[in-house]
Structure formats: structure tokens, C-alpha cells
mmCIF file of C-alpha atoms and ligand atoms in Angstrom:
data_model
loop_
_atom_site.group_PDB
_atom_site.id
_atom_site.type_symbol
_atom_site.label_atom_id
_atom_site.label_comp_id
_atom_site.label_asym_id
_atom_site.label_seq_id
_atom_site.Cartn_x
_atom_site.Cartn_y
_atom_site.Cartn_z
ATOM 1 C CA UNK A 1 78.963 133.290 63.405
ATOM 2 C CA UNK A 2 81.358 136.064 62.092
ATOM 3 C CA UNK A 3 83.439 138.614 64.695
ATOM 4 C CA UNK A 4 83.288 141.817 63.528
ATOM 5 C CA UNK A 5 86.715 143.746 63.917
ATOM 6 C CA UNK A 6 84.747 146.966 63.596
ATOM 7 C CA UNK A 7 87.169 147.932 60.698
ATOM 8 C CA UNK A 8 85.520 148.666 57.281
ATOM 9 C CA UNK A 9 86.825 147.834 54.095
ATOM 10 C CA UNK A 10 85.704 148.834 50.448
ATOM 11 C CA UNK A 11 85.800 146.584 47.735
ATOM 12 C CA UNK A 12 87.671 147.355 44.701
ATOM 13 C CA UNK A 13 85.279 145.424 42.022
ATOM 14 C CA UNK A 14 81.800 145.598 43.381
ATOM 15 C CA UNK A 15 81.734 148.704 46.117
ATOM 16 C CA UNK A 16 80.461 147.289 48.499
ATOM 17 C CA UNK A 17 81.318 148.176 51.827
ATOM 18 C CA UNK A 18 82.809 144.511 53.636
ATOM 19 C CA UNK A 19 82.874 144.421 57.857
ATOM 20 C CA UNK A 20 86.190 143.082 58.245
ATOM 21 C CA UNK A 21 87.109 139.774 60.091
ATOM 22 C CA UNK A 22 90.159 139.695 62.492
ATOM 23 C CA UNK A 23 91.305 136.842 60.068
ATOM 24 C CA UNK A 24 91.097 139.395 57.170
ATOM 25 C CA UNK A 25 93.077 141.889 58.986
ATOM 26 C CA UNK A 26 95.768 139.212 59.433
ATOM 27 C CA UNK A 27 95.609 138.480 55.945
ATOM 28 C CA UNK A 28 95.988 142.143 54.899
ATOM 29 C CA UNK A 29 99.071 142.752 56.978
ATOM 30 C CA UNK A 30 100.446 139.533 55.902
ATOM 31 C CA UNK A 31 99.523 140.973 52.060
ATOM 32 C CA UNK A 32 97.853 137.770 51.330
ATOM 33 C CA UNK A 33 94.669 137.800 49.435
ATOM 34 C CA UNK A 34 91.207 137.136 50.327
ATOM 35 C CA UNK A 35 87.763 136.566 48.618
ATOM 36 C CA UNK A 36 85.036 139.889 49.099
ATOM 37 C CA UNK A 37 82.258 138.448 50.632
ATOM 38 C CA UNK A 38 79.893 139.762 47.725
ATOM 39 C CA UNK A 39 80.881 139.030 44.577
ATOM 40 C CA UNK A 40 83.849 136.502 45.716
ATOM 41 C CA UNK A 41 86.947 137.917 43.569
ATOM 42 C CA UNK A 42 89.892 137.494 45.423
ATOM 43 C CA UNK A 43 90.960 141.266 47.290
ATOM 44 C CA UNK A 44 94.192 142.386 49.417
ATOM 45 C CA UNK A 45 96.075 145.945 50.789
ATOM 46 C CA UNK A 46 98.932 146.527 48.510
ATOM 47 C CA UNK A 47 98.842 150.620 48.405
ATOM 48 C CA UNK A 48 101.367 152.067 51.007
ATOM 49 C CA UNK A 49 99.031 154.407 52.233
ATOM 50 C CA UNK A 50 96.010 152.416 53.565
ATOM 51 C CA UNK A 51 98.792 149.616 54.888
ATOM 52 C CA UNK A 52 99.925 152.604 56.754
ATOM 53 C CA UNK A 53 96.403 152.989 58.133
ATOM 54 C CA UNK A 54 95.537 149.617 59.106
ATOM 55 C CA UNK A 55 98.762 149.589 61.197
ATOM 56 C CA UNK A 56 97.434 152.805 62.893
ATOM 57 C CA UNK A 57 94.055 151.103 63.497
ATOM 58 C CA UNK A 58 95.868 148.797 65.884
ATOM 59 C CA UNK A 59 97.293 151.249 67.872
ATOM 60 C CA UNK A 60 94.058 153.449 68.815
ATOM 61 C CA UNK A 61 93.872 151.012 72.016
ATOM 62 C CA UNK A 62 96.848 152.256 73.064
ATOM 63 C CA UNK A 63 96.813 155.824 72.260
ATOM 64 C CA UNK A 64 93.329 155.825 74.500
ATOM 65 C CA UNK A 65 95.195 153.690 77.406
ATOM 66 C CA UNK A 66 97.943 156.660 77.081
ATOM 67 C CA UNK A 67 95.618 159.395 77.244
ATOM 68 C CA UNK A 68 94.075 158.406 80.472
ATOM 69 C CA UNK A 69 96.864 158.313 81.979
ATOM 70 C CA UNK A 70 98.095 161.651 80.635
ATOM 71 C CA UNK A 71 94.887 162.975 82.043
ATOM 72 C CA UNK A 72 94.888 161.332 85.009
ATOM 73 C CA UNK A 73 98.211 162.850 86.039
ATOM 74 C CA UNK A 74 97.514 166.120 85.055
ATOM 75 C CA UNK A 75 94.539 166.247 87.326
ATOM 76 C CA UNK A 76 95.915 164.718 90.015
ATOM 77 C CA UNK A 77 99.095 167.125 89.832
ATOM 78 C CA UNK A 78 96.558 170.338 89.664
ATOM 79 C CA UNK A 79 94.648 168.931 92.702
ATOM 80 C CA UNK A 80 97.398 168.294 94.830
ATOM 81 C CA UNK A 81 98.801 171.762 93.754
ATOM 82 C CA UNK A 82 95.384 173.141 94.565
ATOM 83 C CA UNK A 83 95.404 171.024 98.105
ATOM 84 C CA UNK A 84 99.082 172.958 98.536
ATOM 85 C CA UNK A 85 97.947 176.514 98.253
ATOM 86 C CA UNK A 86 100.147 176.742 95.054
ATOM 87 C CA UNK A 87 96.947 177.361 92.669
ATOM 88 C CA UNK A 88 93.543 178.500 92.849
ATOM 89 C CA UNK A 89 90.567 176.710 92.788
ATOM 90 C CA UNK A 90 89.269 178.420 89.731
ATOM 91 C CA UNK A 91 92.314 177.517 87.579
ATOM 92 C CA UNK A 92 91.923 174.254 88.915
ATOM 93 C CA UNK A 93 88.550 173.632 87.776
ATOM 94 C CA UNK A 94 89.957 175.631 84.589
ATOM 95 C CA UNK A 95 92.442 172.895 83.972
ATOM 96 C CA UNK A 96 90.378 169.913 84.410
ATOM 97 C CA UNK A 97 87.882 170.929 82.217
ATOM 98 C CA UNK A 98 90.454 171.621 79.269
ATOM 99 C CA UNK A 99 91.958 168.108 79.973
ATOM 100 C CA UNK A 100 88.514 166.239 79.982
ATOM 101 C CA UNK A 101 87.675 168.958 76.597
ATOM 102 C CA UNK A 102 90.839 167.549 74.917
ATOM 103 C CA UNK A 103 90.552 164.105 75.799
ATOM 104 C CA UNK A 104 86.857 163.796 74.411
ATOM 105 C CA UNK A 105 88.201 165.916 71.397
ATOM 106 C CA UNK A 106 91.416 163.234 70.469
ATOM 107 C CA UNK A 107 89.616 160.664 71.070
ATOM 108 C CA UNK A 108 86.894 161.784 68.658
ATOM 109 C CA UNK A 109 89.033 162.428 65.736
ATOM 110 C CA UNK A 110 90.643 158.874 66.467
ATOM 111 C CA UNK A 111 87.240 157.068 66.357
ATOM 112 C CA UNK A 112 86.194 158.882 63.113
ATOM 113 C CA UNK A 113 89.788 158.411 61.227
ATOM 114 C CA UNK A 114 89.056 154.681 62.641
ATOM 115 C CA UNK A 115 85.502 154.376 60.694
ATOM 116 C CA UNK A 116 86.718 155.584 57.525
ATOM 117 C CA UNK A 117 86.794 152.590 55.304
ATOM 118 C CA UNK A 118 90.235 151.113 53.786
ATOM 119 C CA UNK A 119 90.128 151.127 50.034
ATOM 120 C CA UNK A 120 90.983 147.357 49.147
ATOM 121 C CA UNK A 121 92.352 146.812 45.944
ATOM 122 C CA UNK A 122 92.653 143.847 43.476
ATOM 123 C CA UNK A 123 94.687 140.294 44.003
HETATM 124 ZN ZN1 ZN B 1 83.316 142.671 46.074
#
């Protein structure tokens, strides 16, 4: 039984595309090395760059939690000016749909920046 982290990685001596394991994660960001699951030569993160990324990976829960609430204030401040008199019901509507349009768009870009496998090299 293996828990997927739903982070890919790509091995740098056989190619193949590994489904990382929480435990793997922990051993990248602790730069230890770890066996591919293929062809069992021992792997770990040691390029700035994708170190960089798999801290960002950890974050995308929290950038979703913040955007929520972004958008849930923003819509609640536009209805309640709305419920005022202070703006029109058209502009309104206008708003929430931009704020639902750029929440689905963010979060898009996240999720597909989050698939793109991390390029593992050598231990
Ligand atoms: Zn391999």
C-alpha cells in the first residue's frame, strides 16, 4: 500500500516518470537520497530551482484557502454595497462573475505548475 502525494518526479537515469511518496518528499527537502522505484539507483533534489518548486508545491493549500477568502469578501462587500443602494445590480453581478472568472483561472495555473514533474537528479 503506497500514498500517493500527487507530486511527480522524473528520474534522472532511467526516465521514468516516479509518483512520489510523502516519505520521498521528506527526503528531498531533507536532500537525502532515495532509490527510483524502477531501476533502484539511488536519486535526490540538489538543483536550486526544482528545490524551489517543491517548497511551492506545499504551499498551493494555502494559496487556495487564501483565495476563498479573498473571494468571499469581495462578494460579500459588493452585495452588501448592492443591499445599500451604493451600486447597481448589474455591476454587482459584473463583479462576482470576474471574482469566480479569476479564482477558477489562479487556481488553474496552480494545479498545472503543480503536475509538472520535478527533474530528480543523481545521488
Ligand atoms: Zn530510475
Amino acid at each position: 500500500m503506497t500514498v500517493s502525494s500527487g507530486v511527480l518526479g522524473r528520474c534522472a537515469h532511467c526516465q521514468a516518470l516516479l509518483d512520489l511518496e510523502p516519505w520521498q518528499l521528506n527526503a528531498m527537502a531533507m536532500q537525502e537520497p532515495f532509490a527510483c522505484k524502477h531501476c533502484h539507483k539511488p536519486l535526490k533534489l540538489d538543483c536550486p530551482e526544482q528545490i524551489k518548486r517543491l517548497k511551492t508545491l506545499g504551499s498551493f493549500a494555502t494559496l487556495r484557502a487564501l483565495l476563498i477568502v479573498l473571494c468571499a469578501t469581495v462578494l460579500l462587500v459588493s452585495l452588501t454595497l448592492q443591499w445599500i443602494g451604493l451600486l447597481e445590480r448589474s455591476l454587482q453581478l459584473g463583479i462576482s462573475a470576474l471574482v469566480l472568472v479569476g479564482y477558477l483561472l489562479v487556481m488553474a495555473i496552480a494545479r498545472r505548475r503543480q503536475r509538472r514533474p520535478l527533474l530528480l537528479q543523481a545521488g
